[in-house]
Amino acid sequence: IFAVIGEELGFIGELLLITLFVLLIARIIYLAQSALRQEQWFGGYAAWGIGLWIAYQTIINIGVNIGLLPTKGLTLPLISYGGSSLWVSCAAIGIILRVAYEVQTPVSSRIRQRVS
């Protein structure tokens, strides 16, 4: 799919897509670090894992498309329509959104919401 994006949108489109992936991965890793600083171990490590998974899959897919790596058959996360791959990518982003909520919301207000 990266090759098709390059064909349709050109070099600028590919650079834009790579930039968006870098920003997404950087934000996820920053969120993971924030969760670990707040001693939210599960959320922090889950975010780290999801961030590394998206980074690994993106690097492999782009590397295959530009001819640097042998073919692997991995989809481009959040872009390729692979059925189950798209479902799992969306579920992973849902987990990231929940970790972001837990990191940004003070503990006292979360307790108050559960009690009432």
PDB file of C-alpha atoms in Angstrom:
ATOM      1  CA  ILE A   1       0.000   0.000   0.000  1.00  0.00           C
ATOM      2  CA  PHE A   2       2.965   2.309   0.595  1.00  0.00           C
ATOM      3  CA  ALA A   3       3.931   1.899  -3.064  1.00  0.00           C
ATOM      4  CA  VAL A   4       0.410   2.863  -4.160  1.00  0.00           C
ATOM      5  CA  ILE A   5       0.509   5.945  -1.923  1.00  0.00           C
ATOM      6  CA  GLY A   6       3.836   6.856  -3.515  1.00  0.00           C
ATOM      7  CA  GLU A   7       2.408   6.395  -6.991  1.00  0.00           C
ATOM      8  CA  GLU A   8      -0.719   8.447  -6.317  1.00  0.00           C
ATOM      9  CA  LEU A   9       0.642  11.171  -4.010  1.00  0.00           C
ATOM     10  CA  GLY A  10       4.319  11.177  -4.915  1.00  0.00           C
ATOM     11  CA  PHE A  11       7.328  11.718  -2.710  1.00  0.00           C
ATOM     12  CA  ILE A  12       5.596  14.431  -0.661  1.00  0.00           C
ATOM     13  CA  GLY A  13       2.740  12.052   0.158  1.00  0.00           C
ATOM     14  CA  GLU A  14       5.181   9.386   1.298  1.00  0.00           C
ATOM     15  CA  LEU A  15       7.080  11.881   3.433  1.00  0.00           C
ATOM     16  CA  LEU A  16       3.814  13.066   4.963  1.00  0.00           C
ATOM     17  CA  LEU A  17       2.803   9.489   5.791  1.00  0.00           C
ATOM     18  CA  ILE A  18       6.196   8.712   7.334  1.00  0.00           C
ATOM     19  CA  THR A  19       6.013  11.940   9.354  1.00  0.00           C
ATOM     20  CA  LEU A  20       2.558  11.039  10.652  1.00  0.00           C
ATOM     21  CA  PHE A  21       3.768   7.597  11.707  1.00  0.00           C
ATOM     22  CA  VAL A  22       6.823   9.080  13.447  1.00  0.00           C
ATOM     23  CA  LEU A  23       4.606  11.561  15.320  1.00  0.00           C
ATOM     24  CA  LEU A  24       2.161   8.805  16.306  1.00  0.00           C
ATOM     25  CA  ILE A  25       4.909   6.526  17.582  1.00  0.00           C
ATOM     26  CA  ALA A  26       6.665   9.367  19.426  1.00  0.00           C
ATOM     27  CA  ARG A  27       3.399  10.341  21.119  1.00  0.00           C
ATOM     28  CA  ILE A  28       2.716   6.746  22.158  1.00  0.00           C
ATOM     29  CA  ILE A  29       6.224   6.356  23.624  1.00  0.00           C
ATOM     30  CA  TYR A  30       5.884   9.693  25.461  1.00  0.00           C
ATOM     31  CA  LEU A  31       2.547   8.506  26.846  1.00  0.00           C
ATOM     32  CA  ALA A  32       4.134   5.232  27.959  1.00  0.00           C
ATOM     33  CA  GLN A  33       6.878   7.108  29.779  1.00  0.00           C
ATOM     34  CA  SER A  34       4.300   9.348  31.471  1.00  0.00           C
ATOM     35  CA  ALA A  35       2.331   6.310  32.624  1.00  0.00           C
ATOM     36  CA  LEU A  36       5.453   4.662  34.022  1.00  0.00           C
ATOM     37  CA  ARG A  37       6.398   7.872  35.880  1.00  0.00           C
ATOM     38  CA  GLN A  38       2.963   7.757  37.539  1.00  0.00           C
ATOM     39  CA  GLU A  39       3.588   4.098  38.441  1.00  0.00           C
ATOM     40  CA  GLN A  40       0.849   2.832  36.142  1.00  0.00           C
ATOM     41  CA  TRP A  41       2.841  -0.230  35.206  1.00  0.00           C
ATOM     42  CA  PHE A  42       0.338  -2.088  33.050  1.00  0.00           C
ATOM     43  CA  GLY A  43      -0.670   0.966  31.011  1.00  0.00           C
ATOM     44  CA  GLY A  44       2.924   2.069  30.559  1.00  0.00           C
ATOM     45  CA  TYR A  45       4.203  -1.289  29.403  1.00  0.00           C
ATOM     46  CA  ALA A  46       1.149  -1.876  27.217  1.00  0.00           C
ATOM     47  CA  ALA A  47       1.717   1.498  25.532  1.00  0.00           C
ATOM     48  CA  TRP A  48       5.411   0.689  25.061  1.00  0.00           C
ATOM     49  CA  GLY A  49       4.522  -2.627  23.463  1.00  0.00           C
ATOM     50  CA  ILE A  50       1.929  -1.127  21.153  1.00  0.00           C
ATOM     51  CA  GLY A  51       4.283   1.690  20.154  1.00  0.00           C
ATOM     52  CA  LEU A  52       7.103  -0.720  19.358  1.00  0.00           C
ATOM     53  CA  TRP A  53       4.730  -3.038  17.503  1.00  0.00           C
ATOM     54  CA  ILE A  54       3.461  -0.196  15.282  1.00  0.00           C
ATOM     55  CA  ALA A  55       7.026   1.049  14.726  1.00  0.00           C
ATOM     56  CA  TYR A  56       8.320  -2.426  13.844  1.00  0.00           C
ATOM     57  CA  GLN A  57       5.479  -3.173  11.453  1.00  0.00           C
ATOM     58  CA  THR A  58       5.774   0.245   9.784  1.00  0.00           C
ATOM     59  CA  ILE A  59       9.541  -0.024   9.331  1.00  0.00           C
ATOM     60  CA  ILE A  60       9.272  -3.542   7.904  1.00  0.00           C
ATOM     61  CA  ASN A  61       6.457  -2.574   5.512  1.00  0.00           C
ATOM     62  CA  ILE A  62       8.200   0.539   4.218  1.00  0.00           C
ATOM     63  CA  GLY A  63      11.528  -1.304   3.972  1.00  0.00           C
ATOM     64  CA  VAL A  64       9.924  -4.018   1.850  1.00  0.00           C
ATOM     65  CA  ASN A  65       8.217  -1.468  -0.388  1.00  0.00           C
ATOM     66  CA  ILE A  66      11.400   0.460  -1.125  1.00  0.00           C
ATOM     67  CA  GLY A  67      13.365  -2.741  -1.701  1.00  0.00           C
ATOM     68  CA  LEU A  68      15.658  -2.729   1.334  1.00  0.00           C
ATOM     69  CA  LEU A  69      14.174  -5.822   2.991  1.00  0.00           C
ATOM     70  CA  PRO A  70      12.849  -9.152   1.749  1.00  0.00           C
ATOM     71  CA  THR A  71       9.094  -9.527   1.535  1.00  0.00           C
ATOM     72  CA  LYS A  72       7.342 -10.385   4.780  1.00  0.00           C
ATOM     73  CA  GLY A  73       3.632  -9.849   4.106  1.00  0.00           C
ATOM     74  CA  LEU A  74       3.062  -7.397   6.956  1.00  0.00           C
ATOM     75  CA  THR A  75       0.377  -4.759   6.560  1.00  0.00           C
ATOM     76  CA  LEU A  76       0.919  -1.049   7.088  1.00  0.00           C
ATOM     77  CA  PRO A  77      -0.776  -0.313  10.437  1.00  0.00           C
ATOM     78  CA  LEU A  78      -3.961   1.782  10.242  1.00  0.00           C
ATOM     79  CA  ILE A  79      -3.604   2.116   6.455  1.00  0.00           C
ATOM     80  CA  SER A  80      -3.778  -1.340   4.856  1.00  0.00           C
ATOM     81  CA  TYR A  81      -7.138  -3.036   4.743  1.00  0.00           C
ATOM     82  CA  GLY A  82      -6.231  -6.455   6.011  1.00  0.00           C
ATOM     83  CA  GLY A  83      -9.430  -7.273   7.872  1.00  0.00           C
ATOM     84  CA  SER A  84      -8.188  -8.653  11.180  1.00  0.00           C
ATOM     85  CA  SER A  85      -5.092  -6.447  11.026  1.00  0.00           C
ATOM     86  CA  LEU A  86      -7.266  -3.347  10.855  1.00  0.00           C
ATOM     87  CA  TRP A  87      -9.400  -4.575  13.776  1.00  0.00           C
ATOM     88  CA  VAL A  88      -6.353  -5.234  15.938  1.00  0.00           C
ATOM     89  CA  SER A  89      -4.817  -1.858  15.034  1.00  0.00           C
ATOM     90  CA  CYS A  90      -8.021  -0.064  16.020  1.00  0.00           C
ATOM     91  CA  ALA A  91      -8.218  -2.034  19.281  1.00  0.00           C
ATOM     92  CA  ALA A  92      -4.601  -1.093  20.042  1.00  0.00           C
ATOM     93  CA  ILE A  93      -5.379   2.586  19.484  1.00  0.00           C
ATOM     94  CA  GLY A  94      -8.350   2.164  21.828  1.00  0.00           C
ATOM     95  CA  ILE A  95      -6.012   0.826  24.512  1.00  0.00           C
ATOM     96  CA  ILE A  96      -3.686   3.783  23.930  1.00  0.00           C
ATOM     97  CA  LEU A  97      -6.610   6.204  24.312  1.00  0.00           C
ATOM     98  CA  ARG A  98      -7.556   4.572  27.622  1.00  0.00           C
ATOM     99  CA  VAL A  99      -3.979   4.799  28.891  1.00  0.00           C
ATOM    100  CA  ALA A 100      -3.964   8.481  27.886  1.00  0.00           C
ATOM    101  CA  TYR A 101      -7.182   9.012  29.843  1.00  0.00           C
ATOM    102  CA  GLU A 102      -5.730   7.300  32.915  1.00  0.00           C
ATOM    103  CA  VAL A 103      -2.542   9.372  32.719  1.00  0.00           C
ATOM    104  CA  GLN A 104      -4.298  12.717  32.233  1.00  0.00           C
ATOM    105  CA  THR A 105      -7.122  12.265  34.747  1.00  0.00           C
ATOM    106  CA  PRO A 106      -6.219  12.730  38.433  1.00  0.00           C
ATOM    107  CA  VAL A 107      -6.754   9.673  40.629  1.00  0.00           C
ATOM    108  CA  SER A 108      -9.154  11.515  42.953  1.00  0.00           C
ATOM    109  CA  SER A 109     -11.611  12.298  40.137  1.00  0.00           C
ATOM    110  CA  ARG A 110     -11.472   8.704  38.857  1.00  0.00           C
ATOM    111  CA  ILE A 111     -12.344   7.416  42.329  1.00  0.00           C
ATOM    112  CA  ARG A 112     -15.181   9.931  42.604  1.00  0.00           C
ATOM    113  CA  GLN A 113     -16.592   8.781  39.246  1.00  0.00           C
ATOM    114  CA  ARG A 114     -16.585   5.129  40.300  1.00  0.00           C
ATOM    115  CA  VAL A 115     -18.263   5.813  43.651  1.00  0.00           C
ATOM    116  CA  SER A 116     -21.105   7.946  42.308  1.00  0.00           C
TER     117      SER A 116
END
